[in-house]
Amino acid sequence: MQSKDSFIQFVFSHKRPSILIVFAVLVLAGCRYPVNIERPIADMHGGELNIGLSENPPWVINTDQGPAGLEVEIVRALAEKMNATINWHWGSEGNLLAALSQYQLDLVIGGLTQDSNVSALAAPTKAYYQSHYSVGVPEGISLPSNLEGVEVAVPVINHIAHALKKEGAIPRPTPDLGTHNEAVTNPSWWLHAHNYQIGDWEIATDHHVMALPKGENAWMLAVQRHLNSYPDIEQRLQHLEAGR
């Protein structure tokens, strides 16, 4: 059987090749399976994966027994598929992404989102899960009909206060969410885990991603396929949050 390159040479050796044939050949020449520019995907199968992780419960949790959390579970399942061994590397998000950009790591996890500054140093996956923020109240308390003038507890460090103000609410930074009988804004999985009644407000949405080195296209394809097929993420997040 002729190779692709031999076939291309054969077509262009004729003096007047059909325009359609030439077009088909050019398309064929560009259709190559994704490859990595730094580390061959074959080396990863049965080899070692260097994973950078930054603590951010329930996505990544640092325990006495080792890493835990949703994204740790996802990566372990991927490594098992590939018959690969994982080397975990803890660090801050910024340091890990810098190491990733120099191909010292294969993947960085830690509850990263499309809104975080990932793409400057790395290639983010497509969003594999969306956290939808709403307002909830504990059982036994009536949900307000609207948020105008309502005090709503939010994490001390957050990115949702501005969106709440647009709804007329009064954000109140609170260090210990879920310990008082008050309205709270957090993702739906958090509110469900704490048995809150959830309103219909759509305050904000986080698009969750993982970070890979730029140019590792075959690796990106493998990771994205795994993420797209990973089941029951919402339920797993609720379980992890309820167990904290």
C-alpha positions as semicolon CSV with decimal commas, in nm:
position;residue;x (nm);y (nm);z (nm)
1;M;0,000;0,000;0,000
2;Q;0,129;0,345;-0,089
3;S;0,216;0,581;0,195
4;K;0,040;0,918;0,220
5;D;0,353;1,103;0,099
6;S;0,396;0,864;-0,196
7;F;0,033;0,916;-0,295
8;I;0,077;1,294;-0,287
9;Q;0,386;1,271;-0,508
10;F;0,197;1,046;-0,753
11;V;-0,091;1,293;-0,789
12;F;0,131;1,594;-0,848
13;S;0,350;1,406;-1,097
14;H;0,064;1,428;-1,349
15;K;0,069;1,738;-1,563
16;R;-0,294;1,841;-1,509
17;P;-0,430;1,698;-1,185
18;S;-0,797;1,764;-1,116
19;I;-0,863;2,060;-0,885
20;L;-1,081;1,837;-0,666
21;I;-0,805;1,578;-0,639
22;V;-0,550;1,845;-0,546
23;F;-0,785;1,982;-0,280
24;A;-0,845;1,634;-0,138
25;V;-0,471;1,567;-0,123
26;L;-0,403;1,893;0,060
27;V;-0,671;1,811;0,315
28;L;-0,530;1,460;0,354
29;A;-0,182;1,598;0,410
30;G;-0,307;1,813;0,699
31;C;-0,504;1,537;0,871
32;R;-0,244;1,399;1,108
33;Y;-0,313;1,255;1,452
34;P;-0,236;1,504;1,733
35;V;0,119;1,475;1,863
36;N;0,314;1,617;2,156
37;I;0,600;1,857;2,088
38;E;0,794;1,776;2,406
39;R;0,709;1,435;2,549
40;P;0,570;1,151;2,332
41;I;0,235;1,021;2,453
42;A;0,376;0,667;2,426
43;D;0,622;0,750;2,706
44;M;0,331;0,841;2,934
45;H;0,156;0,507;2,891
46;G;0,316;0,273;3,142
47;G;0,545;0,553;3,257
48;E;0,530;0,833;3,511
49;L;0,300;1,135;3,526
50;N;0,422;1,444;3,709
51;I;0,116;1,617;3,849
52;G;0,125;1,958;4,014
53;L;-0,149;2,028;4,265
54;S;-0,255;2,323;4,477
55;E;-0,492;2,272;4,770
56;N;-0,845;2,393;4,702
57;P;-1,114;2,176;4,868
58;P;-1,310;1,986;4,753
59;W;-1,122;1,983;4,420
60;V;-0,784;1,909;4,582
61;I;-0,741;1,825;4,951
62;N;-0,411;1,772;5,133
63;T;-0,458;1,494;5,390
64;D;-0,226;1,293;5,613
65;Q;-0,295;0,996;5,385
66;G;-0,196;1,188;5,072
67;P;-0,381;1,390;4,809
68;A;-0,760;1,361;4,795
69;G;-1,049;1,545;4,633
70;L;-1,245;1,533;4,309
71;E;-0,964;1,624;4,070
72;V;-0,722;1,389;4,244
73;E;-0,974;1,109;4,189
74;I;-1,009;1,207;3,822
75;V;-0,632;1,204;3,767
76;R;-0,590;0,871;3,946
77;A;-0,855;0,717;3,722
78;L;-0,674;0,850;3,414
79;A;-0,339;0,716;3,536
80;E;-0,497;0,376;3,595
81;K;-0,625;0,372;3,236
82;M;-0,273;0,449;3,116
83;N;-0,103;0,206;3,356
84;A;0,102;0,505;3,471
85;T;0,255;0,600;3,807
86;I;0,181;0,944;3,954
87;N;0,440;1,172;4,112
88;W;0,255;1,442;4,309
89;H;0,412;1,789;4,340
90;W;0,251;2,037;4,582
91;G;0,290;2,410;4,530
92;S;0,120;2,743;4,475
93;E;-0,082;2,787;4,158
94;G;0,163;3,043;4,020
95;N;0,474;2,832;4,080
96;L;0,311;2,519;3,940
97;L;0,199;2,694;3,621
98;A;0,549;2,836;3,576
99;A;0,696;2,485;3,607
100;L;0,431;2,355;3,367
101;S;0,531;2,616;3,108
102;Q;0,885;2,473;3,122
103;Y;0,757;2,115;3,075
104;Q;0,860;2,007;3,425
105;L;0,502;1,892;3,493
106;D;0,247;1,707;3,282
107;L;-0,066;1,852;3,443
108;V;-0,171;2,105;3,709
109;I;-0,491;2,075;3,912
110;G;-0,645;2,275;4,194
111;G;-0,996;2,389;4,107
112;L;-0,867;2,606;3,822
113;T;-1,123;2,798;3,620
114;Q;-1,132;2,968;3,283
115;D;-1,138;3,297;3,472
116;S;-0,806;3,226;3,642
117;N;-0,483;3,333;3,474
118;V;-0,406;2,993;3,324
119;S;-0,380;3,052;2,950
120;A;-0,082;3,288;2,980
121;L;0,144;3,003;3,092
122;A;-0,044;2,687;3,001
123;A;-0,300;2,524;2,775
124;P;-0,627;2,486;2,966
125;T;-0,864;2,205;2,885
126;K;-1,217;2,284;2,779
127;A;-1,445;2,326;3,080
128;Y;-1,535;1,982;3,213
129;Y;-1,779;2,110;3,479
130;Q;-1,967;2,429;3,564
131;S;-2,030;2,550;3,918
132;H;-2,349;2,757;3,922
133;Y;-2,375;3,006;4,208
134;S;-2,711;3,084;4,361
135;V;-2,852;3,199;4,695
136;G;-2,983;2,950;4,949
137;V;-3,127;2,953;5,299
138;P;-3,130;2,685;5,571
139;E;-3,433;2,461;5,605
140;G;-3,710;2,626;5,805
141;I;-3,638;2,973;5,664
142;S;-3,843;3,109;5,375
143;L;-3,664;3,205;5,057
144;P;-3,704;3,576;4,982
145;S;-3,905;3,667;4,674
146;N;-3,615;3,889;4,560
147;L;-3,272;3,988;4,688
148;E;-3,330;4,362;4,718
149;G;-3,182;4,470;5,053
150;V;-3,116;4,110;5,165
151;E;-2,790;4,043;5,350
152;V;-2,618;3,744;5,195
153;A;-2,316;3,569;5,345
154;V;-2,026;3,516;5,104
155;P;-1,673;3,374;5,142
156;V;-1,426;3,631;5,277
157;I;-1,229;3,613;4,951
158;N;-1,471;3,586;4,661
159;H;-1,554;3,694;4,306
160;I;-1,932;3,713;4,343
161;A;-1,992;4,024;4,555
162;H;-2,032;4,250;4,252
163;A;-2,286;4,015;4,090
164;L;-2,485;4,004;4,416
165;K;-2,493;4,383;4,436
166;K;-2,640;4,392;4,086
167;E;-2,930;4,184;4,224
168;G;-2,978;4,440;4,502
169;A;-2,833;4,214;4,773
170;I;-2,589;4,320;5,044
171;P;-2,284;4,086;5,044
172;R;-2,146;4,012;5,390
173;P;-1,803;3,842;5,396
174;T;-1,822;3,556;5,645
175;P;-1,534;3,326;5,751
176;D;-1,753;3,035;5,865
177;L;-2,024;2,989;5,603
178;G;-2,300;2,748;5,690
179;T;-2,288;2,794;6,067
180;H;-2,561;3,059;6,097
181;N;-2,927;3,078;5,997
182;E;-2,878;3,319;5,710
183;A;-2,883;3,344;5,334
184;V;-2,564;3,223;5,165
185;T;-2,425;3,246;4,813
186;N;-2,217;2,950;4,697
187;P;-2,221;2,688;4,419
188;S;-2,528;2,466;4,399
189;W;-2,327;2,156;4,500
190;W;-2,218;2,334;4,821
191;L;-2,573;2,447;4,900
192;H;-2,711;2,095;4,842
193;A;-2,437;1,942;5,060
194;H;-2,542;2,170;5,348
195;N;-2,916;2,106;5,294
196;Y;-2,999;2,460;5,187
197;Q;-3,311;2,554;4,997
198;I;-3,190;2,705;4,671
199;G;-3,344;3,000;4,490
200;D;-3,371;3,051;4,115
201;W;-3,109;3,326;4,099
202;E;-2,810;3,270;3,871
203;I;-2,542;3,480;4,038
204;A;-2,230;3,353;3,862
205;T;-2,079;3,048;3,693
206;D;-1,730;2,899;3,726
207;H;-1,600;2,695;3,431
208;H;-1,359;2,436;3,570
209;V;-1,049;2,330;3,376
210;M;-0,715;2,158;3,418
211;A;-0,385;2,295;3,286
212;L;-0,144;2,120;3,048
213;P;0,183;2,228;2,885
214;K;0,133;2,412;2,559
215;G;0,177;2,206;2,244
216;E;0,115;1,865;2,404
217;N;-0,177;1,795;2,171
218;A;-0,199;1,417;2,202
219;W;-0,189;1,446;2,581
220;M;-0,458;1,716;2,569
221;L;-0,681;1,486;2,363
222;A;-0,637;1,202;2,614
223;V;-0,709;1,425;2,915
224;Q;-1,010;1,595;2,754
225;R;-1,169;1,264;2,654
226;H;-1,124;1,138;3,009
227;L;-1,276;1,454;3,159
228;N;-1,571;1,447;2,920
229;S;-1,658;1,091;3,021
230;Y;-1,608;1,124;3,397
231;P;-1,943;1,054;3,568
232;D;-2,143;1,203;3,857
233;I;-1,926;1,509;3,926
234;E;-2,205;1,706;4,097
235;Q;-2,288;1,417;4,330
236;R;-1,922;1,357;4,410
237;L;-1,869;1,724;4,498
238;Q;-2,169;1,717;4,730
239;H;-2,035;1,405;4,902
240;L;-1,687;1,551;4,946
241;E;-1,824;1,880;5,082
242;A;-2,065;1,707;5,321
243;G;-1,778;1,499;5,459
244;R;-1,556;1,795;5,545
